[in-house]
Amino acid sequence: MSIETVQRVLLVEDERTIRDAVAAYLEREGFWVTAVADGQAALDAAARKPFDLVVLDLNLPKVSGEEVCRVIRDTSDVPIIMLTAKGAEEERVRGFEMGADDYLVKPFSPRELVARVRALLRRAHADSDPQRARIEHEGLVIDLPSHKVNLDGRELDLTASEYKLLVTLSRYPGRVYPRMELVEKVLGYDFEGYERAVDSHVKNLRAKLDDDPREPRFIHTVTGVGYRFETRRGTGEATGS
Ligand code: CA
């Protein structure tokens, strides 16, 4: 991956062993890291200078990770990866509601974290590219101007909702979409009862993509949260054309 300028990461983690290990790993990968140990220090650091990405533990002293996320989101769309405890699904959902982009469950490997950081930075970059007219992932080609979807050279016949769902998920591979967010993005309304509608659309879309939920090629279920698009090669990469 080519990085024209050094990317700056704000790392917020109160557990020293994790903080030191993650900071060392990110630095070795060429990132410029500011590491802080509590929520107030994170807000102070974020107010002093802009960062390209934030790695944010949710359970923090002084100011909670959720509050840090909310305050940063008020003024910035910097990508945010949350670090959450195992099994803390409610925490995770609240984090997404506060505007986080992705999450990792502890314990995680630093390698996985770096892969997520890179994927998020790529997304942030791709998102600002107005020339982007195609989304391509391992045999799946979505032509945005014509709304045509091809899988392994065969054109798929998708409904408008299935198309929107596929574009939403595949535009940002690796990002987890809570059901409620998909309801809003795909169906355009926000009543809790409609979460089941998203599940039905996903089911139909999977059938058309010939995608087995137990061994997904594209669409993964994130238990208790929602869905994520990810190809077998990893987090994948959307290409411009
Ligand atoms: Ca913590």
Coordinates of N, CA and C and ligand atoms in Angstrom, one line a residue:
M1 N 0.8 -1.2 0.0 CA 0.0 0.0 0.0 C 0.9 1.2 0.0
S2 N 0.6 2.2 -0.9 CA 1.4 3.4 -0.9 C 0.8 4.4 0.0
I3 N 1.6 5.0 0.8 CA 1.1 6.1 1.7 C 1.9 7.3 1.4
E4 N 1.3 8.3 0.8 CA 2.1 9.5 0.4 C 2.6 10.2 1.6
T5 N 1.7 10.4 2.6 CA 2.1 11.0 3.8 C 1.9 10.1 5.0
V6 N 2.6 10.3 6.0 CA 2.4 9.4 7.2 C 1.0 9.6 7.8
Q7 N 0.4 8.5 8.0 CA -1.0 8.5 8.6 C -1.0 8.6 10.1
R8 N -1.8 9.4 10.6 CA -1.7 9.6 12.1 C -2.9 8.9 12.8
V9 N -2.5 8.1 13.8 CA -3.5 7.3 14.5 C -3.6 7.7 15.9
L10 N -4.8 8.0 16.4 CA -5.0 8.2 17.9 C -5.4 6.9 18.5
L11 N -4.6 6.4 19.4 CA -4.9 5.1 20.1 C -5.3 5.4 21.5
V12 N -6.5 5.0 21.9 CA -7.0 5.3 23.3 C -7.3 3.9 23.9
E13 N -6.5 3.6 24.9 CA -6.6 2.3 25.6 C -6.0 2.4 27.0
D14 N -6.8 2.1 28.0 CA -6.3 2.2 29.4 C -5.4 1.0 29.8
E15 N -5.6 -0.1 29.2 CA -4.7 -1.3 29.6 C -3.4 -1.2 28.9
R16 N -2.4 -1.0 29.8 CA -1.1 -0.6 29.3 C -0.5 -1.7 28.4
T17 N -0.6 -2.9 28.7 CA 0.0 -4.0 27.8 C -0.5 -3.9 26.4
I18 N -1.9 -3.8 26.3 CA -2.5 -3.7 25.0 C -2.1 -2.4 24.3
R19 N -2.1 -1.3 25.0 CA -1.7 0.0 24.4 C -0.3 -0.1 23.9
D20 N 0.6 -0.6 24.7 CA 2.0 -0.6 24.2 C 2.2 -1.5 23.0
A21 N 1.6 -2.7 23.1 CA 1.7 -3.7 22.0 C 1.1 -3.1 20.7
V22 N -0.1 -2.5 20.8 CA -0.7 -2.0 19.6 C 0.1 -0.8 19.0
A23 N 0.5 0.1 19.9 CA 1.3 1.3 19.4 C 2.5 0.8 18.7
A24 N 3.3 -0.2 19.3 CA 4.5 -0.6 18.7 C 4.2 -1.3 17.4
Y25 N 3.2 -2.0 17.3 CA 2.9 -2.7 16.0 C 2.5 -1.7 14.9
L26 N 1.7 -0.7 15.3 CA 1.3 0.3 14.3 C 2.5 1.1 13.8
E27 N 3.3 1.5 14.8 CA 4.5 2.3 14.4 C 5.4 1.5 13.5
R28 N 5.6 0.2 13.8 CA 6.4 -0.6 12.9 C 5.8 -0.7 11.5
E29 N 4.5 -0.6 11.4 CA 3.8 -0.6 10.1 C 3.9 0.8 9.4
G30 N 4.5 1.7 10.0 CA 4.7 3.0 9.4 C 3.7 4.1 9.8
F31 N 2.8 3.8 10.8 CA 1.9 4.8 11.3 C 2.5 5.7 12.3
W32 N 2.0 6.9 12.4 CA 2.5 7.8 13.5 C 1.4 7.8 14.6
V33 N 1.8 7.3 15.8 CA 0.8 7.0 16.8 C 0.9 7.9 18.0
T34 N -0.3 8.4 18.4 CA -0.4 9.1 19.7 C -1.2 8.2 20.6
A35 N -0.6 7.7 21.7 CA -1.3 6.8 22.5 C -1.7 7.5 23.8
V36 N -2.9 7.4 24.2 CA -3.4 7.9 25.5 C -4.2 6.9 26.3
A37 N -4.3 7.1 27.6 CA -4.8 6.1 28.5 C -6.2 6.3 29.1
D38 N -6.8 7.5 28.8 CA -8.2 7.7 29.3 C -9.0 8.6 28.3
G39 N -10.3 8.7 28.5 CA -11.2 9.4 27.6 C -10.9 10.9 27.5
Q40 N -10.6 11.5 28.7 CA -10.3 12.9 28.7 C -9.0 13.3 27.9
A41 N -8.0 12.4 28.1 CA -6.8 12.7 27.3 C -7.0 12.5 25.8
A42 N -8.0 11.6 25.5 CA -8.3 11.4 24.0 C -9.0 12.6 23.5
L43 N -9.9 13.2 24.2 CA -10.6 14.4 23.8 C -9.6 15.6 23.6
D44 N -8.7 15.7 24.6 CA -7.7 16.7 24.5 C -6.8 16.6 23.3
A45 N -6.3 15.3 23.0 CA -5.5 15.1 21.9 C -6.2 15.4 20.6
A46 N -7.5 14.9 20.5 CA -8.3 15.1 19.3 C -8.5 16.6 19.0
A47 N -8.6 17.4 20.1 CA -8.9 18.9 20.0 C -7.6 19.6 19.5
R48 N -6.4 19.0 19.8 CA -5.2 19.7 19.5 C -4.8 19.6 18.0
K49 N -5.0 18.4 17.5 CA -4.7 18.2 16.1 C -5.5 17.1 15.4
P50 N -5.6 17.2 14.1 CA -6.4 16.2 13.4 C -5.7 14.8 13.2
F51 N -6.5 13.7 13.3 CA -6.0 12.4 13.1 C -6.6 11.8 11.9
D52 N -5.9 10.8 11.3 CA -6.5 10.1 10.1 C -7.4 9.0 10.5
L53 N -7.2 8.5 11.8 CA -8.0 7.4 12.3 C -7.9 7.3 13.8
V54 N -9.0 6.8 14.4 CA -9.0 6.7 15.9 C -9.2 5.2 16.2
V55 N -8.4 4.6 17.1 CA -8.6 3.3 17.7 C -9.0 3.5 19.1
L56 N -10.3 3.2 19.4 CA -10.9 3.6 20.7 C -11.4 2.5 21.5
D57 N -10.8 2.3 22.7 CA -11.4 1.3 23.7 C -12.7 1.9 24.2
L58 N -13.7 1.1 24.4 CA -15.0 1.6 24.9 C -15.0 1.8 26.4
N59 N -14.4 0.9 27.1 CA -14.5 0.9 28.5 C -13.2 1.7 29.1
L60 N -13.4 3.0 29.3 CA -12.3 3.8 29.7 C -12.5 4.6 31.0
P61 N -11.5 5.0 31.7 CA -11.7 5.8 32.8 C -11.9 7.3 32.4
K62 N -12.5 8.0 33.3 CA -12.7 9.5 33.2 C -13.9 9.8 32.2
V63 N -13.7 9.6 31.0 CA -14.7 9.8 30.0 C -14.9 8.5 29.2
S64 N -16.1 8.0 29.1 CA -16.3 6.7 28.4 C -15.9 6.8 26.9
G65 N -15.6 5.6 26.3 CA -15.3 5.6 24.9 C -16.5 6.0 24.1
E66 N -17.7 5.7 24.5 CA -18.9 6.1 23.8 C -19.0 7.7 23.7
E67 N -18.7 8.3 24.9 CA -18.8 9.8 24.9 C -17.7 10.4 24.0
V68 N -16.5 9.8 24.1 CA -15.4 10.2 23.2 C -15.8 10.1 21.8
C69 N -16.4 9.0 21.4 CA -16.9 8.8 20.0 C -17.9 9.9 19.6
R70 N -18.9 10.1 20.5 CA -19.9 11.1 20.2 C -19.3 12.5 20.0
V71 N -18.4 12.9 20.9 CA -17.8 14.2 20.8 C -17.0 14.4 19.6
I72 N -16.2 13.4 19.2 CA -15.4 13.4 18.0 C -16.3 13.5 16.8
R73 N -17.4 12.7 16.8 CA -18.3 12.7 15.7 C -19.1 14.0 15.4
D74 N -19.2 14.8 16.5 CA -19.8 16.1 16.4 C -19.1 17.0 15.4
T75 N -17.8 16.8 15.3 CA -17.0 17.8 14.5 C -16.2 17.1 13.4
S76 N -16.2 15.8 13.3 CA -15.3 15.1 12.4 C -15.9 13.8 11.9
D77 N -15.5 13.4 10.7 CA -15.9 12.1 10.2 C -14.7 11.1 10.1
V78 N -13.7 11.4 10.9 CA -12.5 10.5 11.0 C -13.0 9.1 11.3
P79 N -12.4 8.1 10.6 CA -12.8 6.7 10.8 C -12.4 6.3 12.3
I80 N -13.4 5.6 12.9 CA -13.2 5.1 14.3 C -13.3 3.6 14.4
I81 N -12.3 3.0 15.0 CA -12.4 1.5 15.3 C -12.6 1.4 16.8
M82 N -13.6 0.7 17.2 CA -13.8 0.4 18.6 C -13.2 -0.9 19.1
L83 N -12.6 -0.9 20.3 CA -12.2 -2.1 20.9 C -13.2 -2.5 22.0
T84 N -13.7 -3.7 21.9 CA -14.8 -4.0 22.9 C -14.5 -5.3 23.5
A85 N -15.1 -5.5 24.7 CA -14.9 -6.8 25.5 C -15.7 -7.9 24.8
K86 N -15.2 -9.1 25.0 CA -15.9 -10.2 24.5 C -17.4 -10.3 25.0
G87 N -18.3 -10.5 24.1 CA -19.7 -10.7 24.6 C -20.4 -9.4 24.8
A88 N -19.7 -8.2 24.7 CA -20.4 -6.9 25.0 C -21.1 -6.4 23.8
E89 N -22.2 -7.1 23.4 CA -22.9 -6.8 22.1 C -23.6 -5.4 22.2
E90 N -24.2 -5.2 23.4 CA -25.0 -4.0 23.6 C -24.0 -2.8 23.4
E91 N -22.8 -2.9 24.0 CA -21.8 -1.9 24.0 C -21.5 -1.6 22.5
R92 N -21.4 -2.7 21.7 CA -21.0 -2.5 20.3 C -22.0 -1.8 19.5
V93 N -23.3 -2.2 19.8 CA -24.4 -1.5 19.1 C -24.5 -0.1 19.4
R94 N -24.3 0.2 20.7 CA -24.3 1.7 21.1 C -23.1 2.4 20.5
G95 N -22.0 1.7 20.3 CA -20.8 2.4 19.7 C -21.2 2.7 18.2
F96 N -21.8 1.8 17.5 CA -22.2 2.1 16.2 C -23.2 3.3 16.1
E97 N -24.1 3.3 17.1 CA -25.1 4.4 17.1 C -24.4 5.7 17.3
M98 N -23.2 5.7 18.0 CA -22.5 6.9 18.3 C -21.6 7.3 17.1
G99 N -21.6 6.4 16.1 CA -20.9 6.7 14.8 C -19.5 6.0 14.6
A100 N -19.3 4.9 15.4 CA -18.1 4.2 15.1 C -18.2 3.4 13.7
D101 N -17.1 3.1 13.1 CA -17.1 2.5 11.8 C -16.9 1.0 11.8
D102 N -16.2 0.6 12.8 CA -15.8 -0.9 12.8 C -15.5 -1.2 14.3
Y103 N -15.4 -2.5 14.6 CA -15.0 -2.9 15.9 C -14.1 -4.1 15.9
L104 N -13.4 -4.3 17.0 CA -12.6 -5.5 17.2 C -12.9 -6.0 18.6
V105 N -13.1 -7.3 18.7 CA -13.3 -7.9 20.1 C -12.0 -8.4 20.7
K106 N -11.8 -8.0 21.9 CA -10.6 -8.5 22.6 C -10.8 -9.9 23.0
P107 N -9.7 -10.7 23.0 CA -8.4 -10.4 22.5 C -8.3 -10.4 21.0
F108 N -7.6 -9.5 20.4 CA -7.5 -9.5 18.9 C -6.0 -9.5 18.6
S109 N -5.7 -9.9 17.4 CA -4.2 -9.9 17.0 C -3.9 -8.5 16.4
P110 N -2.7 -8.0 16.7 CA -2.3 -6.7 16.2 C -2.4 -6.7 14.6
R111 N -2.1 -7.9 14.0 CA -2.2 -8.0 12.6 C -3.6 -7.7 12.1
E112 N -4.6 -8.3 12.7 CA -5.9 -8.0 12.4 C -6.3 -6.6 12.5
L113 N -5.8 -6.0 13.6 CA -6.1 -4.5 13.8 C -5.5 -3.7 12.6
V114 N -4.3 -4.0 12.2 CA -3.6 -3.2 11.2 C -4.4 -3.4 9.8
A115 N -4.9 -4.7 9.6 CA -5.7 -4.9 8.4 C -7.0 -4.1 8.4
R116 N -7.6 -4.0 9.5 CA -8.8 -3.2 9.7 C -8.5 -1.7 9.5
V117 N -7.4 -1.2 10.1 CA -7.0 0.2 10.0 C -6.8 0.5 8.5
R118 N -6.1 -0.4 7.8 CA -5.8 -0.1 6.4 C -7.1 -0.1 5.6
A119 N -8.0 -1.0 5.8 CA -9.2 -1.1 5.1 C -10.0 0.2 5.3
L120 N -10.1 0.6 6.5 CA -10.9 1.9 6.8 C -10.3 3.1 6.2
L121 N -8.9 3.2 6.2 CA -8.3 4.3 5.5 C -8.5 4.3 4.0
R122 N -8.5 3.1 3.4 CA -8.8 2.9 2.0 C -10.2 3.4 1.7
R123 N -11.2 3.0 2.5 CA -12.5 3.4 2.4 C -12.7 4.9 2.4
A124 N -12.1 5.5 3.4 CA -12.2 6.9 3.6 C -11.7 7.6 2.4
H125 N -10.6 7.0 1.8 CA -10.0 7.6 0.6 C -11.0 7.4 -0.6
A126 N -11.5 6.2 -0.8 CA -12.3 5.8 -1.9 C -13.6 6.7 -1.9
D127 N -14.1 6.9 -0.7 CA -15.3 7.6 -0.5 C -15.2 9.1 -1.1
S128 N -14.0 9.6 -1.0 CA -13.9 11.0 -1.5 C -13.5 11.1 -3.0
D129 N -13.6 9.9 -3.6 CA -13.2 9.9 -5.1 C -14.5 9.9 -5.9
P130 N -14.8 11.1 -6.5 CA -16.1 11.2 -7.3 C -16.1 10.4 -8.5
Q131 N -14.9 9.9 -9.0 CA -14.8 9.2 -10.3 C -15.3 7.7 -10.1
R132 N -15.4 7.3 -8.9 CA -15.7 5.9 -8.6 C -17.1 5.5 -9.2
A133 N -17.0 4.6 -10.1 CA -18.3 4.2 -10.8 C -18.5 2.7 -10.7
R134 N -17.6 2.0 -10.2 CA -17.7 0.5 -10.2 C -17.2 0.0 -8.8
I135 N -17.9 -1.0 -8.4 CA -17.4 -1.7 -7.2 C -17.1 -3.2 -7.6
E136 N -15.9 -3.6 -7.4 CA -15.5 -5.0 -7.8 C -14.9 -5.8 -6.7
H137 N -15.4 -7.0 -6.5 CA -14.9 -7.9 -5.5 C -14.9 -9.3 -6.0
E138 N -13.8 -9.9 -6.3 CA -13.7 -11.3 -6.6 C -14.9 -11.9 -7.4
G139 N -15.1 -11.5 -8.6 CA -16.1 -12.0 -9.5 C -17.4 -11.2 -9.4
L140 N -17.5 -10.3 -8.5 CA -18.7 -9.5 -8.4 C -18.4 -8.1 -8.9
V141 N -19.2 -7.7 -9.9 CA -19.0 -6.3 -10.4 C -20.3 -5.6 -10.4
I142 N -20.3 -4.4 -9.7 CA -21.4 -3.6 -9.7 C -21.1 -2.3 -10.4
D143 N -21.9 -2.1 -11.5 CA -21.7 -0.8 -12.3 C -22.7 0.2 -11.8
L144 N -22.2 1.2 -11.1 CA -23.2 2.1 -10.4 C -24.0 3.0 -11.4
P145 N -23.5 3.5 -12.5 CA -24.3 4.3 -13.3 C -25.5 3.5 -13.9
S146 N -25.2 2.3 -14.3 CA -26.3 1.5 -15.0 C -27.1 0.6 -14.1
H147 N -26.6 0.5 -12.8 CA -27.2 -0.4 -11.8 C -27.1 -1.8 -12.2
K148 N -26.2 -2.2 -13.0 CA -26.1 -3.6 -13.4 C -25.1 -4.3 -12.5
V149 N -25.5 -5.6 -12.1 CA -24.7 -6.4 -11.2 C -24.3 -7.7 -12.0
N150 N -23.0 -8.0 -12.0 CA -22.6 -9.2 -12.6 C -21.9 -10.1 -11.6
L151 N -22.2 -11.4 -11.6 CA -21.4 -12.3 -10.7 C -20.8 -13.4 -11.6
D152 N -19.5 -13.5 -11.6 CA -18.8 -14.5 -12.4 C -19.3 -14.4 -13.8
G153 N -19.5 -13.2 -14.4 CA -19.8 -13.0 -15.8 C -21.3 -13.2 -16.1
R154 N -22.1 -13.4 -15.1 CA -23.5 -13.6 -15.3 C -24.3 -12.4 -14.7
E155 N -25.2 -11.8 -15.5 CA -25.9 -10.7 -14.9 C -27.0 -11.1 -14.0
L156 N -27.1 -10.4 -12.8 CA -28.1 -10.8 -11.8 C -29.3 -9.9 -11.9
D157 N -30.4 -10.5 -11.6 CA -31.7 -9.7 -11.6 C -32.1 -9.4 -10.2
L158 N -31.7 -8.2 -9.7 CA -32.0 -7.9 -8.3 C -33.1 -6.9 -8.2
T159 N -33.9 -6.9 -7.1 CA -34.9 -5.9 -6.9 C -34.2 -4.6 -6.4
A160 N -34.9 -3.5 -6.4 CA -34.3 -2.3 -6.0 C -33.7 -2.4 -4.6
S161 N -34.4 -3.0 -3.7 CA -34.0 -3.1 -2.3 C -32.7 -4.0 -2.2
E162 N -32.7 -5.1 -3.0 CA -31.5 -6.0 -2.9 C -30.3 -5.2 -3.5
Y163 N -30.6 -4.5 -4.6 CA -29.5 -3.7 -5.2 C -28.9 -2.7 -4.2
K164 N -29.8 -2.0 -3.5 CA -29.3 -1.0 -2.5 C -28.6 -1.6 -1.4
L165 N -29.1 -2.8 -1.0 CA -28.5 -3.5 0.1 C -27.0 -4.0 -0.3
L166 N -26.9 -4.5 -1.5 CA -25.6 -5.0 -1.9 C -24.6 -3.8 -2.1
V167 N -25.1 -2.7 -2.7 CA -24.2 -1.6 -2.8 C -23.7 -1.1 -1.5
T168 N -24.7 -0.9 -0.6 CA -24.4 -0.4 0.8 C -23.3 -1.3 1.4
L169 N -23.5 -2.6 1.4 CA -22.6 -3.5 2.1 C -21.2 -3.6 1.5
S170 N -21.2 -3.7 0.1 CA -20.0 -4.0 -0.6 C -19.1 -2.7 -0.8
R171 N -19.7 -1.6 -0.6 CA -19.0 -0.3 -0.8 C -17.9 -0.2 0.3
Y172 N -18.2 -0.8 1.4 CA -17.2 -0.7 2.6 C -17.0 -2.1 3.1
P173 N -16.2 -2.9 2.4 CA -16.0 -4.3 2.9 C -15.4 -4.2 4.3
G174 N -15.8 -5.1 5.1 CA -15.3 -5.2 6.5 C -16.1 -4.4 7.5
R175 N -16.8 -3.4 7.0 CA -17.6 -2.6 8.0 C -18.8 -3.3 8.4
V176 N -19.1 -3.3 9.6 CA -20.3 -4.0 10.2 C -21.5 -3.0 10.1
Y177 N -22.6 -3.4 9.5 CA -23.8 -2.6 9.4 C -24.9 -3.2 10.4
P178 N -25.2 -2.4 11.4 CA -26.3 -2.9 12.3 C -27.6 -2.9 11.5
R179 N -28.5 -3.8 11.8 CA -29.8 -4.0 11.1 C -30.5 -2.6 10.9
M180 N -30.5 -1.9 12.1 CA -31.3 -0.6 12.0 C -30.7 0.4 11.0
E181 N -29.4 0.4 10.8 CA -28.8 1.3 9.9 C -29.1 0.8 8.4
L182 N -29.2 -0.5 8.2 CA -29.6 -1.0 6.9 C -31.0 -0.7 6.6
V183 N -31.9 -0.7 7.6 CA -33.3 -0.4 7.4 C -33.3 1.1 6.9
E184 N -32.6 2.0 7.6 CA -32.6 3.4 7.1 C -32.0 3.6 5.8
K185 N -30.9 2.9 5.5 CA -30.2 3.2 4.3 C -30.9 2.5 3.1
V186 N -31.4 1.3 3.3 CA -31.9 0.5 2.2 C -33.4 0.8 2.0
L187 N -34.2 0.8 3.1 CA -35.6 0.9 3.0 C -36.1 2.3 3.2
G188 N -35.2 3.1 3.8 CA -35.6 4.5 4.0 C -36.5 4.9 5.1
Y189 N -36.7 4.0 6.1 CA -37.5 4.3 7.2 C -36.9 3.7 8.4
D190 N -37.4 4.1 9.6 CA -36.6 3.7 10.8 C -37.5 3.1 11.9
F191 N -38.3 2.2 11.6 CA -39.1 1.5 12.7 C -38.5 0.2 13.0
E192 N -38.4 -0.1 14.3 CA -37.7 -1.3 14.7 C -38.3 -2.6 14.1
G193 N -39.6 -2.6 13.9 CA -40.2 -3.8 13.3 C -39.7 -4.2 12.0
Y194 N -39.1 -3.2 11.3 CA -38.6 -3.5 9.9 C -37.3 -4.2 9.8
E195 N -36.7 -4.4 11.0 CA -35.4 -5.1 11.0 C -35.5 -6.5 10.3
R196 N -36.7 -7.1 10.5 CA -36.9 -8.4 9.9 C -37.0 -8.3 8.4
A197 N -37.4 -7.2 7.9 CA -37.5 -7.0 6.5 C -36.1 -7.0 5.9
V198 N -35.1 -6.4 6.6 CA -33.7 -6.5 6.2 C -33.2 -7.9 6.1
D199 N -33.6 -8.7 7.2 CA -33.2 -10.1 7.2 C -33.7 -10.8 5.9
S200 N -35.0 -10.5 5.5 CA -35.6 -11.2 4.3 C -34.8 -10.8 3.1
H201 N -34.5 -9.5 3.0 CA -33.8 -9.0 1.8 C -32.4 -9.7 1.7
V202 N -31.8 -9.8 2.9 CA -30.4 -10.4 2.9 C -30.6 -11.9 2.4
K203 N -31.6 -12.5 2.9 CA -31.8 -13.9 2.6 C -32.0 -14.1 1.0
N204 N -32.9 -13.2 0.5 CA -33.1 -13.3 -1.0 C -31.8 -12.9 -1.8
L205 N -31.1 -11.9 -1.3 CA -29.9 -11.5 -2.0 C -28.9 -12.6 -1.9
R206 N -28.8 -13.3 -0.8 CA -27.8 -14.4 -0.7 C -28.2 -15.5 -1.7
A207 N -29.5 -15.8 -1.8 CA -29.9 -16.8 -2.8 C -29.5 -16.5 -4.2
K208 N -29.6 -15.2 -4.6 CA -29.3 -14.8 -5.9 C -27.8 -14.8 -6.1
L209 N -27.0 -14.5 -5.0 CA -25.6 -14.5 -5.1 C -25.0 -15.9 -4.9
D210 N -25.9 -16.9 -4.7 CA -25.5 -18.2 -4.4 C -24.5 -18.3 -3.2
D211 N -24.8 -17.5 -2.2 CA -23.9 -17.3 -1.1 C -24.5 -18.1 0.1
D212 N -23.7 -19.0 0.6 CA -24.0 -19.8 1.7 C -23.7 -19.1 3.0
P213 N -24.8 -18.8 3.9 CA -24.5 -18.1 5.1 C -23.5 -18.8 6.1
R214 N -23.5 -20.1 6.0 CA -22.6 -20.9 6.9 C -21.1 -20.8 6.4
E215 N -21.0 -20.5 5.1 CA -19.6 -20.4 4.5 C -19.6 -19.3 3.5
P216 N -19.8 -18.0 4.0 CA -20.1 -17.0 3.0 C -18.9 -16.6 2.1
R217 N -19.4 -16.3 0.9 CA -18.4 -15.8 -0.1 C -18.4 -14.3 0.0
F218 N -19.5 -13.7 0.3 CA -19.7 -12.2 0.4 C -20.3 -11.7 1.7
I219 N -21.5 -12.2 2.0 CA -22.2 -11.5 3.1 C -22.2 -12.4 4.4
H220 N -21.6 -11.7 5.4 CA -21.5 -12.4 6.7 C -22.5 -11.9 7.7
T221 N -23.0 -12.8 8.5 CA -23.9 -12.4 9.6 C -23.0 -12.0 10.8
V222 N -23.3 -10.9 11.4 CA -22.6 -10.5 12.7 C -23.6 -10.7 13.8
T223 N -23.4 -11.8 14.5 CA -24.4 -12.2 15.5 C -24.8 -11.0 16.5
G224 N -26.0 -10.8 16.6 CA -26.5 -9.8 17.6 C -26.4 -8.3 17.1
V225 N -25.8 -8.1 15.9 CA -25.6 -6.8 15.4 C -26.2 -6.6 14.0
G226 N -25.7 -7.3 13.0 CA -26.2 -7.1 11.6 C -25.4 -7.9 10.6
Y227 N -24.9 -7.2 9.6 CA -24.2 -7.9 8.5 C -23.0 -7.1 8.1
R228 N -22.1 -7.9 7.4 CA -20.8 -7.3 6.9 C -20.5 -8.0 5.6
F229 N -20.0 -7.2 4.7 CA -19.5 -7.8 3.4 C -18.0 -8.0 3.5
E230 N -17.6 -9.2 3.2 CA -16.2 -9.5 3.2 C -15.9 -10.7 2.3
T231 N -14.9 -10.6 1.4 CA -14.6 -11.7 0.6 C -13.6 -12.6 1.2
R232 N -13.4 -13.8 0.7 CA -12.5 -14.7 1.3 C -11.1 -14.3 1.4
R233 N -10.7 -13.5 0.5 CA -9.3 -13.0 0.4 C -9.0 -12.1 1.6
G234 N -10.0 -11.6 2.3 CA -9.7 -10.7 3.4 C -10.7 -9.6 3.3
T235 N -10.3 -8.4 3.7 CA -11.2 -7.3 3.7 C -11.5 -6.7 2.3
G236 N -10.8 -7.2 1.3 CA -11.1 -6.8 -0.1 C -10.8 -5.3 -0.3
E237 N -10.9 -5.0 -1.6 CA -10.6 -3.6 -1.9 C -11.5 -3.2 -3.1
A238 N -12.2 -2.1 -2.9 CA -13.1 -1.6 -3.9 C -12.2 -0.8 -4.9
T239 N -12.5 -0.9 -6.2 CA -11.6 -0.3 -7.1 C -12.4 0.8 -7.9
G240 N -11.7 1.8 -8.3 CA -12.3 2.9 -9.1 C -12.1 2.5 -10.5
S241 N -12.8 3.3 -11.4 CA -12.6 3.0 -12.8 C -12.9 4.3 -13.6
Ligands
CA1 CA -10.5 -0.6 28.9

